[in-house]
XYZ file of N, CA and C in Angstrom:
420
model
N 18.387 11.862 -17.952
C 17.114 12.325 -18.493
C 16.113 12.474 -17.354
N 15.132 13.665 -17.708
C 14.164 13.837 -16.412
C 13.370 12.598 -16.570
N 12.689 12.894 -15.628
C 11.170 11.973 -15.014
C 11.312 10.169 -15.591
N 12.361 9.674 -15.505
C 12.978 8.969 -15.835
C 12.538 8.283 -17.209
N 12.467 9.235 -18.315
C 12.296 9.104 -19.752
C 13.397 7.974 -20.382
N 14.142 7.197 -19.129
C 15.456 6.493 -20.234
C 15.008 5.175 -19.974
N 13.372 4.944 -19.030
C 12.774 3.853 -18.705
C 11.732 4.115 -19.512
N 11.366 4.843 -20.405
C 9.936 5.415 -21.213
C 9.557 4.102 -22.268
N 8.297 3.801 -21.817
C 7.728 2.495 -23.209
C 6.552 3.441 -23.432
N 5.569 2.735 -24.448
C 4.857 3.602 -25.415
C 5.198 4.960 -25.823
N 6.044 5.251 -26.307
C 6.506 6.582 -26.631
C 5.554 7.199 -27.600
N 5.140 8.515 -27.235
C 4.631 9.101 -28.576
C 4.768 10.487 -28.825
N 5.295 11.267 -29.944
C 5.828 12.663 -30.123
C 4.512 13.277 -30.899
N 4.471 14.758 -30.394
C 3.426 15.472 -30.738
C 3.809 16.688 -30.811
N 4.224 17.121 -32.458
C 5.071 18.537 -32.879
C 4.121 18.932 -33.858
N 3.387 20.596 -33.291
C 3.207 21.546 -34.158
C 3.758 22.618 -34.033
N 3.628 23.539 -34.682
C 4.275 25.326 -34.847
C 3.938 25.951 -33.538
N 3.213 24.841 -32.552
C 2.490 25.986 -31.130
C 2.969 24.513 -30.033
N 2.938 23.650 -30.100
C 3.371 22.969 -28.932
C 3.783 21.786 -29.720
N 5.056 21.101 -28.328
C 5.255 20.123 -28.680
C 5.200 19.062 -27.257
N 4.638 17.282 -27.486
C 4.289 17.058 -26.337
C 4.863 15.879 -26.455
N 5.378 15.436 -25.261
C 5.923 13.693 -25.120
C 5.057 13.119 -24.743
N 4.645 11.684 -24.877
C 3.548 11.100 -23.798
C 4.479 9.895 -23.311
N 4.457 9.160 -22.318
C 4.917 7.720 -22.334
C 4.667 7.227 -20.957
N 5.004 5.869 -20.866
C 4.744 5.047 -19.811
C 6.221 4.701 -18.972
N 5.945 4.763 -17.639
C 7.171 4.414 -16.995
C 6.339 3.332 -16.079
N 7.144 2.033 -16.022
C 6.450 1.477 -15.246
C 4.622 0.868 -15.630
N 4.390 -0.052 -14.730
C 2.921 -0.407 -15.339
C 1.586 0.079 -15.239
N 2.186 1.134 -14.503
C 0.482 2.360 -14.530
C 0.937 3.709 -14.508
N 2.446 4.133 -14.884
C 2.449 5.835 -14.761
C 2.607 6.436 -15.914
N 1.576 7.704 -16.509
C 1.766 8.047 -17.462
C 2.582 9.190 -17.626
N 3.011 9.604 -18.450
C 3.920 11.169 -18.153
C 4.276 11.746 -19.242
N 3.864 13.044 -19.171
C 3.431 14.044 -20.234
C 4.970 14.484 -19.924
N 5.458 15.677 -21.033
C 6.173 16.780 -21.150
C 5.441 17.581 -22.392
N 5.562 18.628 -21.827
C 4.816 19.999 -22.911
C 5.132 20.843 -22.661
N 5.600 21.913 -24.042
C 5.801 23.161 -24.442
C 4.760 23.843 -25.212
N 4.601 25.204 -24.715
C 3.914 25.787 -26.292
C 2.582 26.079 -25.360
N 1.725 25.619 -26.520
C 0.268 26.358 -26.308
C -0.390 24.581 -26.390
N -0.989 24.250 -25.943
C -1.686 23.299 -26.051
C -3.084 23.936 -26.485
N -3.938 22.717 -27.297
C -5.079 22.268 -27.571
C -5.376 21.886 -27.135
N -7.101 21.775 -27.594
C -8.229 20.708 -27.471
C -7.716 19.470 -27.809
N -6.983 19.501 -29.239
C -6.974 17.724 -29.810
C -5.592 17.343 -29.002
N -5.056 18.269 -28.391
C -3.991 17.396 -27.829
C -4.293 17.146 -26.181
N -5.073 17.570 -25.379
C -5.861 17.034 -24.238
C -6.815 15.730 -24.525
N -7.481 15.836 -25.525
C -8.411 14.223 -26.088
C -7.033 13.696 -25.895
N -6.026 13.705 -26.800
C -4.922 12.850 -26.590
C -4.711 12.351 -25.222
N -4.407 12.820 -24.704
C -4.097 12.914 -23.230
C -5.071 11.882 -22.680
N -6.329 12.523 -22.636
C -7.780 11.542 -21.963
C -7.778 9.612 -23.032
N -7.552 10.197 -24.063
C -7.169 8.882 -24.554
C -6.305 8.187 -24.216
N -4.908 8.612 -24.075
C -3.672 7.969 -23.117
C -4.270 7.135 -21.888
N -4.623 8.205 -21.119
C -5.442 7.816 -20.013
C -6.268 6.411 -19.981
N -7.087 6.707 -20.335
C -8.507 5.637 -20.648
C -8.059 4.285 -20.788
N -6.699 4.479 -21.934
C -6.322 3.338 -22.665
C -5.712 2.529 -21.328
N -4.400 3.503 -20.882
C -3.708 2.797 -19.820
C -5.002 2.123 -18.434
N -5.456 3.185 -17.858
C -6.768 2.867 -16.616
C -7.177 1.525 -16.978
N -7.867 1.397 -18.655
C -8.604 0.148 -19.098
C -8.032 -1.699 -18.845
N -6.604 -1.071 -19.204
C -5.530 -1.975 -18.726
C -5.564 -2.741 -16.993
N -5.182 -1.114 -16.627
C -4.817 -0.933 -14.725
C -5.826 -1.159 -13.887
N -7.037 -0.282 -14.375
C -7.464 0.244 -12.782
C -7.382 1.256 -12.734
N -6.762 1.461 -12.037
C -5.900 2.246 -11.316
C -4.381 3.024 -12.197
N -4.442 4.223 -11.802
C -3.293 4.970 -12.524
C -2.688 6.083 -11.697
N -1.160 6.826 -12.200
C -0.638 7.788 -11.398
C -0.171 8.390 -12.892
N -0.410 9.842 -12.772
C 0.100 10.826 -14.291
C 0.988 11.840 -13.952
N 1.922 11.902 -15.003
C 3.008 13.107 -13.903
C 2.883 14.161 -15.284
N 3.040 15.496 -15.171
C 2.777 16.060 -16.209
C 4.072 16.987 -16.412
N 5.210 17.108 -16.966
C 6.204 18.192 -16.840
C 5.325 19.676 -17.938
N 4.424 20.333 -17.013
C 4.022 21.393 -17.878
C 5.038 22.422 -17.335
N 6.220 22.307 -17.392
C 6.923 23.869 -16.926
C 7.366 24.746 -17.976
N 6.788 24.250 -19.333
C 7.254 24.959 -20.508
C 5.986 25.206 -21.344
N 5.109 25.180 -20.595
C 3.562 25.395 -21.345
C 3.948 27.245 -21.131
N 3.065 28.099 -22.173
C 3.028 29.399 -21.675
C 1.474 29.552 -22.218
N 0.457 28.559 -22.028
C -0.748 29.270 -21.816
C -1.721 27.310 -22.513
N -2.843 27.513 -22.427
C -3.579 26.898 -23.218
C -4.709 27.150 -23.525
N -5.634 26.519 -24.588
C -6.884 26.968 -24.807
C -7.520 26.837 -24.408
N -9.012 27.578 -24.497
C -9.552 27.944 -23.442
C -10.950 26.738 -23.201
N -10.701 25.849 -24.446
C -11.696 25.013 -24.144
C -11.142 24.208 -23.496
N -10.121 23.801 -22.978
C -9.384 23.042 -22.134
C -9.916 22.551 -20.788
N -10.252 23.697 -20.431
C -10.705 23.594 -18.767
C -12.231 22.917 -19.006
N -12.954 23.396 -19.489
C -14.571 22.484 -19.768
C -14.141 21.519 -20.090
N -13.879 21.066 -20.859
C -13.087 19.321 -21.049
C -12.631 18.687 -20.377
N -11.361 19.163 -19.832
C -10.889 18.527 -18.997
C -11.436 17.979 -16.882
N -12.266 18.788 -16.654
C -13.024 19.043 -15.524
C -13.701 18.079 -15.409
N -14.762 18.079 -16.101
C -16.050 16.640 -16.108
C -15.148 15.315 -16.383
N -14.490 15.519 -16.734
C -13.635 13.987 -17.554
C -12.663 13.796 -16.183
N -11.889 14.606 -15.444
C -11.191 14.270 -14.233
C -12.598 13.916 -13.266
N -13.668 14.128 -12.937
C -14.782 13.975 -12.278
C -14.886 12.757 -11.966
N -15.167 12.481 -13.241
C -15.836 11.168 -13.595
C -14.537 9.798 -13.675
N -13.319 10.616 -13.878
C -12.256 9.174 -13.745
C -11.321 9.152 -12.155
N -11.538 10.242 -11.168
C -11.648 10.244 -10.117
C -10.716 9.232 -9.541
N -11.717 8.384 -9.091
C -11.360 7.113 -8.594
C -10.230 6.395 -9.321
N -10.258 6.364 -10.871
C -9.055 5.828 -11.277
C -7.674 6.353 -10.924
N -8.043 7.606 -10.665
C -6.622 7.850 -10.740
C -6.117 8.655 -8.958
N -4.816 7.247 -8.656
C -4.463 7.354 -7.373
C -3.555 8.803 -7.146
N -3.401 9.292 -8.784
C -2.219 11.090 -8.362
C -2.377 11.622 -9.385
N -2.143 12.675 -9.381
C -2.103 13.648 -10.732
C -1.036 14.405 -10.135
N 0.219 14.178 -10.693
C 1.138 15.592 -10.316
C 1.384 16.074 -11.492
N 1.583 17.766 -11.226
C 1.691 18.448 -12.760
C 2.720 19.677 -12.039
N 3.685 19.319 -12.385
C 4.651 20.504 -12.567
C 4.700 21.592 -13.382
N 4.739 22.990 -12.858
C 4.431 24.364 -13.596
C 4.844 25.567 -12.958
N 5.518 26.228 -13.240
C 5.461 27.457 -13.193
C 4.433 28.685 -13.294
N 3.592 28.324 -14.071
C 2.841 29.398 -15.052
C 1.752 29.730 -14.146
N 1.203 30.643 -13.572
C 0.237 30.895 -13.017
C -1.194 30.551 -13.442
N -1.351 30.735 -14.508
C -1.874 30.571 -15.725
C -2.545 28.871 -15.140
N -1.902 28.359 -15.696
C -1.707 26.647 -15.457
C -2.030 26.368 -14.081
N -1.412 27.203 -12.867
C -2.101 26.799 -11.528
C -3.328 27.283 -11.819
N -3.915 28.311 -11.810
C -5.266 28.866 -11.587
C -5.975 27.445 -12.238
N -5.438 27.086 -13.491
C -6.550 25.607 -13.900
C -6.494 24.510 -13.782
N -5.579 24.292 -13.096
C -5.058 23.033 -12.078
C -5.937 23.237 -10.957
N -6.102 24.283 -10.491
C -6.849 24.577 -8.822
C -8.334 24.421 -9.618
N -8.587 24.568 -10.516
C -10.302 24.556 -10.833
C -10.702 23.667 -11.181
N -9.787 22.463 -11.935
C -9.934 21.188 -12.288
C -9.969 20.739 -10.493
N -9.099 20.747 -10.148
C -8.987 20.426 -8.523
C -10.406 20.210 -7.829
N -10.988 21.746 -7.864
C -11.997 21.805 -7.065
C -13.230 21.216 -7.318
N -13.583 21.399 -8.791
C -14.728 20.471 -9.313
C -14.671 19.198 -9.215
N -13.591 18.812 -9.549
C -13.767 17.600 -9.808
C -13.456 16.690 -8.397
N -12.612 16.842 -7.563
C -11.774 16.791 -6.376
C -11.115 15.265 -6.452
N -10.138 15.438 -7.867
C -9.271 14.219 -8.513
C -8.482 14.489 -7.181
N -7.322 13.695 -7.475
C -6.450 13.887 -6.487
C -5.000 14.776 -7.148
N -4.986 16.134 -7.164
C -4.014 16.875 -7.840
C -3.389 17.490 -7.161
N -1.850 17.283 -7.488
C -0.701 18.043 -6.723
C 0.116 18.849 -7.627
N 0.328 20.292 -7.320
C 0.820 21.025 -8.158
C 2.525 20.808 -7.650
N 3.849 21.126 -8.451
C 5.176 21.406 -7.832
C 5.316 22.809 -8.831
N 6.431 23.136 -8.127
C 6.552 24.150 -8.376
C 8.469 24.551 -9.618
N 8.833 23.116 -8.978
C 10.407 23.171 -9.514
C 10.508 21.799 -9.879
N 11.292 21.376 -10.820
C 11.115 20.113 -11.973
C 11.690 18.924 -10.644
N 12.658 19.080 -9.651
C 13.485 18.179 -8.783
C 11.736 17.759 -7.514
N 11.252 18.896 -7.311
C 10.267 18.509 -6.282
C 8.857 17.414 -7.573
N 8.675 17.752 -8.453
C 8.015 16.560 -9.425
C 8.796 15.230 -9.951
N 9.963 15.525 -9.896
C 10.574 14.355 -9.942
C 11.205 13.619 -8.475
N 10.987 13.768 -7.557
C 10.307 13.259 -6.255
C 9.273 12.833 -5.872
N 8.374 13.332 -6.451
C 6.879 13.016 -6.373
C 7.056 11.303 -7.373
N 7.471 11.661 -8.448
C 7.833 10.823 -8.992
C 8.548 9.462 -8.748
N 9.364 9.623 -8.197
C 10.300 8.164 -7.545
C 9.434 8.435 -6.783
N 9.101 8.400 -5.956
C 8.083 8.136 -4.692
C 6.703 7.165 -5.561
N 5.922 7.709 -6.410
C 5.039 7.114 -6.954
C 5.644 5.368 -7.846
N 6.919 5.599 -8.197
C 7.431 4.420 -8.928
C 7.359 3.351 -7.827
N 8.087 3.851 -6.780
C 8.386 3.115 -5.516
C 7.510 2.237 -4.414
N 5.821 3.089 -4.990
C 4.997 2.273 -4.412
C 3.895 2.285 -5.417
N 3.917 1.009 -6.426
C 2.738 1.293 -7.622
C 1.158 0.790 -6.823
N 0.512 1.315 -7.813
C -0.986 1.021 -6.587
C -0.653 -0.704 -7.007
């Protein structure tokens, strides 16, 4: 199994007619998405909630995102998500988000720039799941 989902605690499944999303924990501060489809608004709150919850715990956090099966999202996404990476910054020691979609880089690079989280795009699922053992290997 990718991103080593066969170590996954808090599991949680998120299926509608437009996306479907994994969330879970590997380890004691990494969170890690998988998503298809079209994402939302209420499923990014999700996300920032994931977040918050785990940080509140940690500190400190690392998020790996397998978006290589997203084919677009909404458009309130990026205003949301921007100020909220801003402001949790400091919590979080990585953001890697795996993608294909151009789409998805262009708002990866704009979340990037505003906010200046610490975000690494890959480009192929083996170079995010490197990023990955690498992040397991040294937890903050």
């Amino acid at each position: 199994m990718s991103l080593f989902e066969s170590r996954a605690e808090e599991i949680e499944r998120v299926e509608t007619p437009r996306v479907q999303i994994l969330f879970y924990r590997v380890g004691r501060s990494t969170l890690v998405t998988r998503a298809a489809g079209h994402p939302e608004l209420e499923h990014i709150e999700r996300l920032i909630r994931r977040s918050e919850d785990l940080i509140a715990r940690m500190g400190v956090i690392d998020v790996v995102h397998d978006w290589f099966e997203i084919t677009g999202y909404s458009s309130e996404i990026r205003p949301r998500m921007a100020p909220w990476a801003k402001k949790t910054s400091a919590q979080h020691r990585g953001i890697h988000i795996g993608t294909a979609s151009s789409l998805v880089r262009m708002g990866i690079t704009m979340v990037h720039l505003f906010s200046g989280a610490p975000v690494h795009a890959y480009a192929t699922l083996s170079e995010l799941e490197k990023a990955m053992t690498e992040v397991l290997a040294n937890p903050p």
